[in-house]
């Protein structure tokens, strides 16, 4: 298998970048190359793909050409792995010959170009659940999260739709930020709307031992959901069926092992402390 190279859609590759740029605006993701190799017990995957995005503007003249490069390396005798994700955004009219508008890169196992102009990197290479979300229009890092990112939409009274992304960051034992390294910290809730962070709340526990239990990557899990305020059950894709003024919504952060759930009302400008449901022993504060 050493040196095996798989090429997808050879006609597109033969056209080169200029051919890629000539594709119609409705073109979906274009797989460029995928290479797998093996040397002894070592394995490597190297994938590059291209896609178009109109996140900067609605006009085709402002479209971007996105190049996503993902590599993975591991040993068949070890559970450990290494991976790297890089996204380069170019002006579609210049292609990859131009200077990137921005570059996003991080250690990770996979990269995903999401709907609503978001880019997700799966940072967890082993058993650790860890993701990051970037704004696809600018490449700006919105947040890192140890709960699976929650992407949902809301509408206001004028039926204007907002795209939202929520995450919950759990600081590791070697956290560099002294504010997050405090032993009382449980985690950081972040809500981004239309490519900008609009709310951040720090969750703490009065008992540092309880905080440590809730921070555990291995003995606890964290889940995010949007619920109708005062009612149980995640709404899923139904979050934008009615304006927030007619059906109030809350963001729920839950710890299933501990049996705890924190609920923060969602307002037009982000999350609110007023009306929040906070488990006993926990506190929330703006970050």
XYZ file of C-alpha atoms in Angstrom:
287
model
C 0.000 0.000 0.000
C 3.022 2.254 0.284
C 2.757 5.266 -1.969
C -0.808 4.473 -3.045
C -2.342 7.626 -4.505
C -6.035 7.961 -5.167
C -7.140 10.741 -7.483
C -10.766 11.849 -7.537
C -12.476 13.336 -10.581
C -9.413 13.268 -12.885
C -11.055 15.517 -15.463
C -11.339 18.307 -12.925
C -7.726 17.821 -11.914
C -6.621 17.922 -15.520
C -8.371 21.269 -15.886
C -6.249 22.712 -13.059
C -7.311 25.594 -10.869
C -8.444 27.672 -13.823
C -10.814 24.857 -14.707
C -12.093 24.719 -11.140
C -12.818 28.432 -11.254
C -14.802 27.960 -14.442
C -17.293 25.665 -12.719
C -20.842 27.003 -12.292
C -21.757 28.848 -9.087
C -23.899 25.923 -7.955
C -20.948 23.530 -7.956
C -20.681 21.482 -4.792
C -17.474 20.481 -3.002
C -14.777 19.273 -5.371
C -12.541 16.491 -4.084
C -9.065 17.189 -5.436
C -6.673 14.542 -4.156
C -6.498 11.826 -1.539
C -3.264 10.030 -0.716
C -2.721 7.106 1.644
C 0.646 5.596 2.470
C 2.193 3.047 4.824
C 5.742 2.482 6.000
C 6.030 -0.411 8.405
C 3.495 0.194 11.171
C 3.139 3.889 10.315
C 0.091 5.089 8.390
C -0.626 8.441 6.750
C -3.602 10.051 5.030
C -3.318 13.297 3.071
C -6.468 14.858 1.621
C -7.065 18.130 -0.214
C -10.441 19.425 -1.383
C -11.795 22.637 -2.890
C -15.112 24.380 -2.404
C -16.754 27.706 -3.213
C -18.323 30.069 -0.677
C -20.426 33.217 -0.974
C -20.196 34.027 2.725
C -18.480 37.394 2.231
C -21.172 38.785 -0.052
C -24.192 37.592 -1.949
C -22.588 38.563 -5.260
C -20.655 35.938 -7.216
C -17.883 38.508 -7.726
C -17.119 38.285 -3.995
C -17.092 34.500 -3.786
C -14.204 32.690 -2.182
C -12.382 29.575 -3.276
C -11.667 27.401 -0.238
C -8.834 24.879 -0.061
C -9.080 22.379 2.771
C -6.011 20.249 3.554
C -6.168 17.490 6.179
C -3.385 15.100 7.163
C -3.463 12.236 9.671
C -0.600 10.066 10.931
C -0.714 7.153 13.337
C 0.930 3.879 14.331
C -1.142 0.712 14.122
C 0.228 -0.391 17.499
C -0.633 2.821 19.318
C -3.932 4.555 20.148
C -2.233 7.931 19.717
C -2.498 9.846 16.464
C -1.440 13.139 14.932
C -3.431 15.285 12.582
C -3.408 18.740 11.038
C -6.193 20.764 9.425
C -5.618 23.838 7.267
C -8.161 25.982 5.446
C -7.017 28.644 2.974
C -9.539 31.110 1.555
C -8.803 32.830 -1.759
C -10.680 35.245 -3.950
C -12.417 33.091 -6.536
C -11.274 35.339 -9.370
C -7.578 34.783 -8.544
C -7.693 31.186 -7.312
C -4.810 29.682 -5.405
C -2.299 31.826 -7.302
C -3.346 34.792 -5.189
C -2.554 35.570 -1.561
C -4.995 33.873 0.840
C -7.619 36.137 2.338
C -7.028 34.196 5.546
C -5.699 30.875 6.797
C -7.086 28.751 9.616
C -5.043 25.846 10.882
C -4.919 23.668 13.971
C -4.125 20.167 15.124
C -7.145 18.007 14.441
C -8.658 14.984 12.783
C -11.054 16.602 10.294
C -12.375 19.893 8.963
C -15.956 20.642 7.892
C -17.357 23.552 5.914
C -20.781 23.986 7.493
C -23.910 25.757 6.403
C -24.499 29.286 7.671
C -20.898 30.324 6.954
C -19.154 28.336 9.676
C -16.041 26.158 9.666
C -15.575 23.343 12.169
C -12.385 21.531 13.122
C -12.597 18.251 15.020
C -9.729 18.805 17.449
C -9.996 15.537 19.386
C -7.457 13.077 17.981
C -7.997 10.308 20.537
C -10.793 9.935 23.079
C -11.019 13.638 23.880
C -14.149 15.390 22.626
C -12.997 18.785 21.379
C -14.060 21.058 18.539
C -13.524 24.611 17.345
C -15.801 26.854 15.302
C -14.568 29.640 13.007
C -16.432 32.244 10.997
C -16.093 31.193 7.371
C -16.330 34.752 6.038
C -13.282 36.040 7.944
C -11.616 32.971 9.478
C -12.097 34.417 12.989
C -12.075 31.864 15.804
C -15.450 32.047 17.541
C -14.909 29.438 20.244
C -13.512 26.081 21.266
C -15.857 23.570 22.864
C -15.791 20.213 24.641
C -19.515 19.761 24.043
C -20.522 19.040 20.469
C -21.162 22.419 18.802
C -24.807 23.361 18.545
C -25.840 25.157 15.351
C -29.357 26.586 15.263
C -31.411 29.413 13.788
C -33.769 31.958 15.324
C -36.068 34.619 13.874
C -37.220 37.982 15.183
C -40.574 39.731 14.855
C -39.626 40.979 11.374
C -38.909 37.375 10.310
C -35.195 38.141 10.024
C -33.221 34.957 10.483
C -30.081 34.688 12.621
C -27.604 31.832 12.469
C -26.314 30.834 15.901
C -23.568 28.568 17.199
C -23.108 27.570 20.845
C -20.228 25.877 22.627
C -19.068 24.974 26.125
C -15.341 25.131 26.834
C -13.959 23.008 29.672
C -10.468 24.125 30.766
C -7.816 21.376 30.966
C -5.577 20.863 33.991
C -2.804 22.883 32.327
C -5.073 25.788 31.290
C -2.937 28.837 30.454
C -5.594 31.476 31.180
C -5.395 32.102 34.929
C -9.051 33.121 35.060
C -10.112 29.749 33.634
C -7.525 27.851 35.711
C -9.310 28.792 38.941
C -10.347 25.508 40.688
C -13.952 26.725 41.002
C -14.402 27.019 37.219
C -16.694 24.496 35.530
C -16.609 25.933 32.019
C -17.340 28.778 29.627
C -20.587 29.069 27.630
C -20.303 30.924 24.314
C -22.990 31.970 21.865
C -22.065 33.350 18.447
C -24.619 34.883 16.113
C -24.101 35.687 12.434
C -20.332 35.270 12.687
C -19.778 37.262 15.899
C -19.554 36.286 19.569
C -22.513 37.892 21.359
C -22.455 36.171 24.767
C -19.974 34.500 27.070
C -20.781 33.294 30.583
C -18.457 31.691 33.082
C -19.922 28.778 35.041
C -18.414 28.153 38.471
C -19.112 25.899 41.454
C -18.863 26.982 45.072
C -17.269 23.594 45.841
C -13.970 23.120 43.925
C -14.309 19.322 44.209
C -17.680 19.484 42.479
C -16.165 21.726 39.812
C -13.395 19.182 39.218
C -15.946 16.383 38.784
C -17.952 18.422 36.270
C -14.761 19.338 34.371
C -13.660 15.713 33.988
C -13.152 14.748 30.353
C -13.501 11.040 31.095
C -16.098 10.704 33.880
C -18.597 13.294 32.666
C -20.159 14.398 29.405
C -21.622 17.739 28.376
C -24.493 18.320 25.961
C -26.018 21.448 24.444
C -29.628 21.846 23.360
C -32.174 24.547 22.608
C -35.418 24.120 24.510
C -38.643 26.067 24.771
C -38.310 28.031 27.990
C -40.105 26.285 30.839
C -40.551 23.046 28.906
C -38.513 19.877 28.503
C -37.169 18.385 25.298
C -34.751 19.657 22.666
C -36.321 21.448 19.711
C -33.757 20.348 17.136
C -34.341 22.082 13.798
C -37.623 23.640 14.970
C -35.941 26.613 16.698
C -36.879 29.110 13.981
C -40.534 28.228 13.541
C -41.701 31.217 15.619
C -40.149 34.531 16.734
C -38.453 34.573 20.133
C -41.101 37.023 21.366
C -43.842 34.451 20.760
C -41.960 31.321 21.808
C -39.134 32.063 24.273
C -36.143 29.758 23.942
C -33.309 28.806 26.275
C -29.886 27.278 25.740
C -29.422 24.210 27.930
C -26.058 22.885 29.112
C -26.420 19.465 30.738
C -24.135 17.106 32.643
C -25.901 13.714 32.395
C -23.735 11.817 34.872
C -24.228 14.449 37.566
C -27.862 14.901 36.553
C -27.547 18.694 36.249
C -28.841 21.146 33.656
C -28.230 24.884 33.286
C -30.653 26.918 31.185
C -29.993 30.429 29.858
C -32.754 32.382 28.074
C -31.965 33.410 24.498
C -32.767 37.020 23.680
C -32.439 39.054 20.472
C -28.967 40.191 21.592
C -27.717 36.894 22.980
C -27.966 34.936 26.227
C -29.437 36.485 29.369
C -28.847 35.874 33.062
C -32.326 37.160 33.941
C -34.646 34.174 34.120
C -31.817 31.629 34.020
C -32.283 28.251 35.704
C -29.080 27.481 37.609
C -28.491 24.206 39.511
C -27.815 24.514 43.223
C -24.125 25.019 43.933
C -23.402 26.574 40.518
C -23.115 30.240 39.594
C -22.917 32.120 36.289
C -21.331 35.464 35.489
C -20.647 37.441 32.287
C -17.188 36.826 30.862
